[in-house]
Short mmCIF file of C-alpha atoms in Angstrom, two decimals:
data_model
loop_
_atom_site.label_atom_id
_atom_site.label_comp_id
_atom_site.label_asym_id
_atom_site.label_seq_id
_atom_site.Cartn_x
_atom_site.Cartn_y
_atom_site.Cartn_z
CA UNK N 576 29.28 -52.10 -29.47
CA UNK N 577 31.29 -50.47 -31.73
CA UNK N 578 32.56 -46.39 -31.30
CA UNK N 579 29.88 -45.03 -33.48
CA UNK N 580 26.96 -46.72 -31.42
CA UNK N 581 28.17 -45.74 -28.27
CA UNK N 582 28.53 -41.95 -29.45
CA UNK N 583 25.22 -41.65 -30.57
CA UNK N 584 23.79 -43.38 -27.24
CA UNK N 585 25.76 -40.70 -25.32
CA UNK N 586 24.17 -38.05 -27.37
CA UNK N 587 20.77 -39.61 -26.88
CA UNK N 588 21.12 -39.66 -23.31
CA UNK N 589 22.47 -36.06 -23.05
CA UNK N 590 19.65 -34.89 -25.08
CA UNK N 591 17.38 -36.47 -23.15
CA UNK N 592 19.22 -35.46 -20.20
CA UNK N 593 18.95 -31.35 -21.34
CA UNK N 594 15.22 -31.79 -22.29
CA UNK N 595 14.25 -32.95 -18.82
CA UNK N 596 16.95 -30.25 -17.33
CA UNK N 597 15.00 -27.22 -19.60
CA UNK N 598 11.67 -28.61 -18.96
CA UNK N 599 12.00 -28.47 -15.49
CA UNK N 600 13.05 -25.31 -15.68
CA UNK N 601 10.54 -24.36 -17.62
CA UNK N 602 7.79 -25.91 -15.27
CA UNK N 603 9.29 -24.32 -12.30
CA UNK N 604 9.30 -21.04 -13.57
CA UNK N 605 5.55 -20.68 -14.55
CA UNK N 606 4.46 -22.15 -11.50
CA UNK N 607 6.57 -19.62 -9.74
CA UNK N 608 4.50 -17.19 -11.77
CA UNK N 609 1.54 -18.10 -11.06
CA UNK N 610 2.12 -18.16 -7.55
CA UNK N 611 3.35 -14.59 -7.36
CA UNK N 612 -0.43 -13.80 -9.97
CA UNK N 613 -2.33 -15.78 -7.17
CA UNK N 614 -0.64 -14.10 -3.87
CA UNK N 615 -0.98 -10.49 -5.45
CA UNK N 616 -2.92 -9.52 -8.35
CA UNK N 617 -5.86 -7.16 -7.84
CA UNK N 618 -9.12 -8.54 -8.42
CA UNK N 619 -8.29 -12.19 -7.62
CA UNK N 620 -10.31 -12.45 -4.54
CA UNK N 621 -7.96 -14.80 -2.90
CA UNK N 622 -4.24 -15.13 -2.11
CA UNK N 623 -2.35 -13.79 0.43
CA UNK N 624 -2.16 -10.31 -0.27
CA UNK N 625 -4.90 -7.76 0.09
CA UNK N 626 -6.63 -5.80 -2.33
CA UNK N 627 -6.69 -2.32 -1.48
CA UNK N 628 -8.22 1.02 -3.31
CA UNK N 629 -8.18 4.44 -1.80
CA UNK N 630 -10.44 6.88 -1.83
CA UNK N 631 -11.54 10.51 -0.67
CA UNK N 632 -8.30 11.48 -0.01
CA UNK N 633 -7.76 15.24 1.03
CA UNK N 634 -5.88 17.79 2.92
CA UNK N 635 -7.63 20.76 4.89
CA UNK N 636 -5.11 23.37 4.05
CA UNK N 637 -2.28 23.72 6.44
CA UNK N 638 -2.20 27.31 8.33
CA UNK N 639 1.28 27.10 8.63
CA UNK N 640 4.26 24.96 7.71
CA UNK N 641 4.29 23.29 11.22
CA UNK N 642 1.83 20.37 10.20
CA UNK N 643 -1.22 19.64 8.63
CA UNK N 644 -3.38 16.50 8.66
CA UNK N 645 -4.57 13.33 5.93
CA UNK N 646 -7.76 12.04 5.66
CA UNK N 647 -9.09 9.10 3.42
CA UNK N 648 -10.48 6.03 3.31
CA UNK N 649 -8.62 2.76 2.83
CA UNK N 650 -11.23 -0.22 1.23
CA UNK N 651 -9.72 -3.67 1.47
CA UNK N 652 -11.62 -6.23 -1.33
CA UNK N 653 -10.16 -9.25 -0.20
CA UNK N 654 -10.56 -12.28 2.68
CA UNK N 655 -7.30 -10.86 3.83
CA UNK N 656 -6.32 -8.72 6.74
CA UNK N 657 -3.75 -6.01 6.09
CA UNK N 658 -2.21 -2.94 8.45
CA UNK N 659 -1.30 0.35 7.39
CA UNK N 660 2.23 0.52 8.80
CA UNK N 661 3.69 3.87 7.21
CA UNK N 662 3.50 7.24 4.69
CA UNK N 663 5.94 9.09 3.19
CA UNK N 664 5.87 12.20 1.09
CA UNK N 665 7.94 14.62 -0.60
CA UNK N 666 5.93 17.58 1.59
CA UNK N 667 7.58 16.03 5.06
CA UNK N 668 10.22 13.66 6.11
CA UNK N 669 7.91 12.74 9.27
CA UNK N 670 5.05 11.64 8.50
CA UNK N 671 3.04 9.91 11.45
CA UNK N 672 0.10 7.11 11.84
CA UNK N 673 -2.38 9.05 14.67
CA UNK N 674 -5.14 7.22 16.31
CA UNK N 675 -7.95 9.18 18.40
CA UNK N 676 -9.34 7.04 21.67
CA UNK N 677 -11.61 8.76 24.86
CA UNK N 678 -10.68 12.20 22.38
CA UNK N 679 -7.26 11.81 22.52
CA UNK N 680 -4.35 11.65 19.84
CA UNK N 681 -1.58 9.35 20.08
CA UNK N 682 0.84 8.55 17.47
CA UNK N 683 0.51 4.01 16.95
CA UNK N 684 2.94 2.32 14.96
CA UNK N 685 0.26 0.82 12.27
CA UNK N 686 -3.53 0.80 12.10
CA UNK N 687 -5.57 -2.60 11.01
CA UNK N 688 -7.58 -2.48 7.35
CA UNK N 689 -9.75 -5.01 8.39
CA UNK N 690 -10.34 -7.78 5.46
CA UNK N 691 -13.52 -7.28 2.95
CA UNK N 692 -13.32 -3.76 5.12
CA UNK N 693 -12.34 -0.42 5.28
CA UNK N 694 -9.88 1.94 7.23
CA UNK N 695 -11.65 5.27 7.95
CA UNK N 696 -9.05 7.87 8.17
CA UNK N 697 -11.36 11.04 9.13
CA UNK N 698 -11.04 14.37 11.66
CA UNK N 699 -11.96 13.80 15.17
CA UNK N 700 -10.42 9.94 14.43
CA UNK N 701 -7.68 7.99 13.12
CA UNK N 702 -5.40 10.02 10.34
CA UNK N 703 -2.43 11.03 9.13
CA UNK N 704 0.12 13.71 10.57
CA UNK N 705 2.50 15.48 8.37
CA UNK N 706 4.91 17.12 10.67
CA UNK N 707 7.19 19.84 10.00
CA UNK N 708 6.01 20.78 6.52
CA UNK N 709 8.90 21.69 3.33
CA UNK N 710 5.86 23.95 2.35
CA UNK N 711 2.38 25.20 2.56
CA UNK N 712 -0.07 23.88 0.14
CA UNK N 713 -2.93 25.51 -1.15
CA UNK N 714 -6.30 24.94 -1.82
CA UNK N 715 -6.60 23.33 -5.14
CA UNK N 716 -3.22 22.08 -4.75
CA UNK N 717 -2.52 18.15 -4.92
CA UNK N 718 -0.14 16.67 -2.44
CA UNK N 719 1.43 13.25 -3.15
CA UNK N 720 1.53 10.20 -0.20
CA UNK N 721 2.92 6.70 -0.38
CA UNK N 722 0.97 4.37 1.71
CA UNK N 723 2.96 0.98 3.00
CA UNK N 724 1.30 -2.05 4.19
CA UNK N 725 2.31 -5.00 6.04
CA UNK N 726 1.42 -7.46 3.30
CA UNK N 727 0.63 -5.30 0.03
CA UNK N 728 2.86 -3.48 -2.05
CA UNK N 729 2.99 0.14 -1.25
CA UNK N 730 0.06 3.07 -3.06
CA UNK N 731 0.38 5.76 -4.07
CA UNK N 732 -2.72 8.07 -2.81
CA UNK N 733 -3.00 12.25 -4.13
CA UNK N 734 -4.40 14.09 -2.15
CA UNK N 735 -6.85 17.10 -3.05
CA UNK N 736 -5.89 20.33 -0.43
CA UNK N 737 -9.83 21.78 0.21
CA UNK N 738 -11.07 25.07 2.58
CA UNK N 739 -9.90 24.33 5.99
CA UNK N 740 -13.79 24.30 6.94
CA UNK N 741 -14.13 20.81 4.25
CA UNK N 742 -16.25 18.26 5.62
CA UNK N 743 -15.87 15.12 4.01
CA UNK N 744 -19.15 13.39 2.61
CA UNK N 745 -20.38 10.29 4.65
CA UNK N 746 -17.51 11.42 7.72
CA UNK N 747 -18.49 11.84 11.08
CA UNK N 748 -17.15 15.79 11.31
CA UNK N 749 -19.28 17.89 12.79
#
């Protein structure tokens, strides 16, 4: 073999070598894509992740700034089990997760959103506690929450403030 053949056999082999380096690449990185499409996109109906809308979300309107309550109701669409573990919001720095058992309220750590389910967070029940408000809302005022999950990505929820007296449609107030 003379110099020029071996050259150009070198070059062969490193382009070779490169296209089998970038298409790996290339193969790795849209399956990684479509992994993180298939574990979390809304309206997949499978994955790992749930798929969670909000809705009815309001605020009876605080009498004071010492804390008010958050009702709404959390619909999971997917085969997936999630748990509400958290809520923040500019209003309050401590904002707490309250269950209601035998009439009681306790504060829990997280509360299940059962998969193809709902989370009913309602007076007399489970719901939210904003303690130690920044302010009072008012009626016709919107308050902003951030909702965190387990397994989804956090959502944002606003919240409508309504009379004091509000009963929720299809709640069990009475």
């Amino acid at each position: 073999m003379n110099t020029r053949t071996t050259r150009a056999t070198c070059t062969a082999r490193a382009t070779r070598a490169l296209a089998v380096t970038l298409s790996l690449t290339a193969a790795l990185a849209i399956s990684g894509c479509s992994s993180d499409d298939k574990d979390g996109a809304a309206g997949s109906g499978s994955g790992t992740k749930a798929e969670l809308t909000v809705s009815g979300g309001y605020m009876p309107e605080p009498v004071n700034n010492e804390m008010a309550g958050a009702f709404m109701v959390i619909k999971n669409g997917s085969k997936t089990a999630d748990r509400l573990t958290g809520v923040t919001s500019p209003l309050s720095d401590d904002l707490q997760i309250h269950e209601t058992k035998n009439q009681k309220m306790q504060q829990v750590q997280s509360l299940d959103v059962p998969a193809n389910g709902e989370l009913k967070l309602e007076r007399g029940g489970n719901h939210v506690m904003f303690m130690g408000l920044k302010s009072t809302p008012k009626v016709g005022d919107k308050v902003t929450v951030e909702l965190r999950f387990e397994k989804s990505g956090p959502v944002e929820v606003e919240l409508d403030v309504k009379e004091r007296t509000y009963k929720a449609p299809n709640s069990n107030d009475h």
